[in-house]
CSV table of C-alpha atoms in Angstrom, one decimal:
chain,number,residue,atom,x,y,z
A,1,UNK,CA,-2.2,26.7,-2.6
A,2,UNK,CA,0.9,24.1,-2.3
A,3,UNK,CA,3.6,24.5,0.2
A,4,UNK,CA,5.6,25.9,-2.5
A,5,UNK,CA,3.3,28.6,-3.7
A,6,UNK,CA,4.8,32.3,-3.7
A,7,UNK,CA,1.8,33.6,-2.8
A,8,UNK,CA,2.3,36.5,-0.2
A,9,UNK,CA,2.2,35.2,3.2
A,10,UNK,CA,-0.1,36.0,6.0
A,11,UNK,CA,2.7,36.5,8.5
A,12,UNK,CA,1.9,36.1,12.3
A,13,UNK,CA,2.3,39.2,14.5
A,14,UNK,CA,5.8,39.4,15.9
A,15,UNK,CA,5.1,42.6,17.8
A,16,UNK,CA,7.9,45.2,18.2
A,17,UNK,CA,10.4,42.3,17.8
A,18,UNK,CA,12.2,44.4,15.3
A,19,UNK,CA,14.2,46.7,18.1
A,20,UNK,CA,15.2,43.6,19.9
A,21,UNK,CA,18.3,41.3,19.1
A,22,UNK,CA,17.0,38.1,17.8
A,23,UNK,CA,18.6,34.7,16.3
A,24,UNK,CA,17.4,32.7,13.9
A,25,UNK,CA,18.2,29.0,13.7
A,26,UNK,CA,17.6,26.6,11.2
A,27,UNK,CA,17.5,22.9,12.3
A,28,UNK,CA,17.2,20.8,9.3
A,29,UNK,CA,18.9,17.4,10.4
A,30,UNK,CA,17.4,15.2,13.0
A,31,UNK,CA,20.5,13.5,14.5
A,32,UNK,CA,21.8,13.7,17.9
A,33,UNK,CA,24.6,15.7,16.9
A,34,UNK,CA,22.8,18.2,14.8
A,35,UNK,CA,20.5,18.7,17.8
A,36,UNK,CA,22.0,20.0,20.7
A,37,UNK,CA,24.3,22.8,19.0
A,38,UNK,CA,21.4,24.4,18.2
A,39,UNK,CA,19.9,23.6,21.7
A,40,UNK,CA,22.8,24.9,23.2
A,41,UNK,CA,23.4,28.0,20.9
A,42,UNK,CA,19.6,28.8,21.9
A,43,UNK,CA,20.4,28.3,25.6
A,44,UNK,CA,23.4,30.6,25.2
A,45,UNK,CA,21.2,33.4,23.6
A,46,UNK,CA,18.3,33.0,25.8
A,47,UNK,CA,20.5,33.9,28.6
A,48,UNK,CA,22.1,37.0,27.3
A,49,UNK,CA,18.8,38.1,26.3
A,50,UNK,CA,18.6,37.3,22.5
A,51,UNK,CA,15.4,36.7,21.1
A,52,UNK,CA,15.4,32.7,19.4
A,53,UNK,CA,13.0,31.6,17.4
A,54,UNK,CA,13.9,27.7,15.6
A,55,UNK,CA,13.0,26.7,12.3
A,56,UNK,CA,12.5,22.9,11.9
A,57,UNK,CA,12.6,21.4,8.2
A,58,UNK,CA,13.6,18.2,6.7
A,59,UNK,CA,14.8,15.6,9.2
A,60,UNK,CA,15.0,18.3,11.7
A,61,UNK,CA,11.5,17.8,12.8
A,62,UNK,CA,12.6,14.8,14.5
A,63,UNK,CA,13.8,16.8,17.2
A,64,UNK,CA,10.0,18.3,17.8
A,65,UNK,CA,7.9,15.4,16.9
A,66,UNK,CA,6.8,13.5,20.1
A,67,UNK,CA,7.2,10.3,18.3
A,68,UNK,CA,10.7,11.0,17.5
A,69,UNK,CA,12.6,13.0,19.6
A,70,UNK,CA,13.3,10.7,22.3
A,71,UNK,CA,15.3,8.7,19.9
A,72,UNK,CA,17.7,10.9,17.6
A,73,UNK,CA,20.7,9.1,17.1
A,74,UNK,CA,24.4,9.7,16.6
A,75,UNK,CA,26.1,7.8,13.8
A,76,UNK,CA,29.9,8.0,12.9
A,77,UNK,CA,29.2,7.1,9.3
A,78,UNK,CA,30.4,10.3,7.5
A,79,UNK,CA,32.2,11.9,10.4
A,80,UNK,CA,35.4,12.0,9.8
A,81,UNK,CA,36.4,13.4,13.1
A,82,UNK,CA,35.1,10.9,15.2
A,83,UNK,CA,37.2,9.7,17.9
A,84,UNK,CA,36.8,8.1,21.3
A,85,UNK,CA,36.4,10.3,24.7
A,86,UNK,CA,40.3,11.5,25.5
A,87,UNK,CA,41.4,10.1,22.3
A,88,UNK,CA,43.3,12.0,19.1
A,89,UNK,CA,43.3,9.4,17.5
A,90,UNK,CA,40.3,9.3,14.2
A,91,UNK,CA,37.9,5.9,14.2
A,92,UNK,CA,37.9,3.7,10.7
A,93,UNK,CA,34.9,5.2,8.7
A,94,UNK,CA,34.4,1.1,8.5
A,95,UNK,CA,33.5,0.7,11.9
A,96,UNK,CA,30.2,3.0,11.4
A,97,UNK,CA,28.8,0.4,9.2
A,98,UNK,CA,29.2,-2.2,11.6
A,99,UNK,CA,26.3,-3.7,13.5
A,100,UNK,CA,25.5,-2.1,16.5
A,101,UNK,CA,27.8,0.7,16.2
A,102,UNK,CA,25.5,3.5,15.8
A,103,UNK,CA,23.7,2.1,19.1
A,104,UNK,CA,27.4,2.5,20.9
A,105,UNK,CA,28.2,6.1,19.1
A,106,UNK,CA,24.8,7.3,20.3
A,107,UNK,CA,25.0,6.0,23.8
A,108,UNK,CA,28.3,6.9,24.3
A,109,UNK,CA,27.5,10.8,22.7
A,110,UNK,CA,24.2,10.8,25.4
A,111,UNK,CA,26.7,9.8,28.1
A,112,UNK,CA,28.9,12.4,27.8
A,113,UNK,CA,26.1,15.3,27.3
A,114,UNK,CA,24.6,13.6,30.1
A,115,UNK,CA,28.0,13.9,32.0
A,116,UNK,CA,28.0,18.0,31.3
A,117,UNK,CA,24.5,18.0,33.4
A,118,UNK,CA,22.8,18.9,29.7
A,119,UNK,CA,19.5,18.0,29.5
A,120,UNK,CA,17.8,15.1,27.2
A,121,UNK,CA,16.3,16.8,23.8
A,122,UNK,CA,12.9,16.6,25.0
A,123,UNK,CA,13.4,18.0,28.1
A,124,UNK,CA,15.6,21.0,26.9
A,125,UNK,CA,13.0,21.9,24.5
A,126,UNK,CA,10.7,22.0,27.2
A,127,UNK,CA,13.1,24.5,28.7
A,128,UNK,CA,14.2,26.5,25.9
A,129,UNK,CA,10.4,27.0,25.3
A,130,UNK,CA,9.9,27.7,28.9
A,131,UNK,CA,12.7,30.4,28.6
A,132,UNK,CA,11.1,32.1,25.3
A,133,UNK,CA,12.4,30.5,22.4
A,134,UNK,CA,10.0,29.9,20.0
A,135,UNK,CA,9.5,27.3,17.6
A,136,UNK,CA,8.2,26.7,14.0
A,137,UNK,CA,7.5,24.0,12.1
A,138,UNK,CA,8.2,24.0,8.0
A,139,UNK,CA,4.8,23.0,6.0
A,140,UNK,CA,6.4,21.5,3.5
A,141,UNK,CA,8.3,19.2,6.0
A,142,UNK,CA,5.0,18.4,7.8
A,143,UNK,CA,3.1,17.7,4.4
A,144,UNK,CA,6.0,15.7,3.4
A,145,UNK,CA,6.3,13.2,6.1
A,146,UNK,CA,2.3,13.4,7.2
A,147,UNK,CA,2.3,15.2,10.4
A,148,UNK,CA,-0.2,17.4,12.5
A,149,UNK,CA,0.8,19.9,14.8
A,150,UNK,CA,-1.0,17.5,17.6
A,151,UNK,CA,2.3,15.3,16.3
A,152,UNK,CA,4.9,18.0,17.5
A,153,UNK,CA,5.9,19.5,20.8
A,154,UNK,CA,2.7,21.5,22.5
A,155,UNK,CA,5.2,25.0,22.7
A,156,UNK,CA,5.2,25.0,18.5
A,157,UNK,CA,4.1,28.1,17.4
A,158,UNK,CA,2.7,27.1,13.8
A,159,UNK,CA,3.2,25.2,11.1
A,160,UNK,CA,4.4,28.4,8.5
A,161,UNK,CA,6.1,28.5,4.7
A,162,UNK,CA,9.0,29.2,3.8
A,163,UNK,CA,7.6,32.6,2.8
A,164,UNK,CA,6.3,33.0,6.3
A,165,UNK,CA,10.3,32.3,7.7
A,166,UNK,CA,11.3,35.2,5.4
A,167,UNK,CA,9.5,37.3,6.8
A,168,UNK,CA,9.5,36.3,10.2
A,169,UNK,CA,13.7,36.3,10.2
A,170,UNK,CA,13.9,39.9,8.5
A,171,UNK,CA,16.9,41.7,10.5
A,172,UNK,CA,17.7,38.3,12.7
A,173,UNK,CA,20.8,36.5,12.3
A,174,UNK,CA,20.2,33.1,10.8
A,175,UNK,CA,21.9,30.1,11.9
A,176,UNK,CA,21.5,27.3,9.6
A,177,UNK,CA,22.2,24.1,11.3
């Protein structure tokens, strides 16, 4: 069976999950950026007693691969609405291209989450798991960039298809990210 296959899915056993509130997200870019609003959206649920569970495909399992996650980056290229800290004023899409700027767009993003006491992406992962989220990583994803689960964070629930997702997410509210 492929990743794609239609097959029916053996689903995993979500309990009575069905009565309880739950979100969804979808985290299916690996940048900086892309990161932490699902991070924070997660946090934000977590607290008001939401059920999360996080779906990592594509480039988004760069933010639960151990070999990766430490060093997501934020690049202006193709953000239009970048501008400096207190500034209105947009940044030449030019300047993105430059050497070294997506080493000074990054730093200067991790500073400022930094200066909002937010955690690094590792270690609010670690926290977000700690509080209940749950995490899942796509198969096709891992087959397609030739990872194991021993790759990923420890707190991954398992590696499941898209079918699987389906299934899983029936009645949550999906956020795709």
């Amino acid at each position: 069976m492929t990743t794609l296959d239609t097959a029916p899915a053996v689903v995993p056993d979500f309990g009575d999950e069905a009565d309880e509130r739950r979100i969804c997200f979808v985290c299916s870019q690996g940048n900086l950026d892309m990161a932490y609003p699902a991070l924070i959206m997660a946090n934000g649920a977590l607290g008001e007693g939401v059920g999360v569970d996080i779906f990592f495909t594509f480039w988004g399992m760069d933010i639960i691969n151990k070999g990766t996650w430490d060093k997501l980056q934020f690049t202006m290229l193709g953000n239009t609405a970048m501008h400096m800290p207190g500034s209105t004023k947009h940044l030449p899409q030019g300047l993105g291209g430059l050497p070294g700027m997506t080493a000074f767009a990054t730093k200067m993003l991790k500073d400022q989450i930094g200066g909002m006491d937010v955690p690094e992406v590792p270690e609010f992962i670690q926290l977000l798991h700690d509080m209940g989220a749950r995490f899942w990583a796509c198969k096709m994803s891992v087959d397609m960039m030739g990872l194991t689960k021993e790759d990923m964070f420890e707190g991954v629930e398992d590696i499941i298809n898209v079918n699987e997702f389906i299934e899983m997410s029936e009645g949550a509210q999906i956020i795709f990210i």
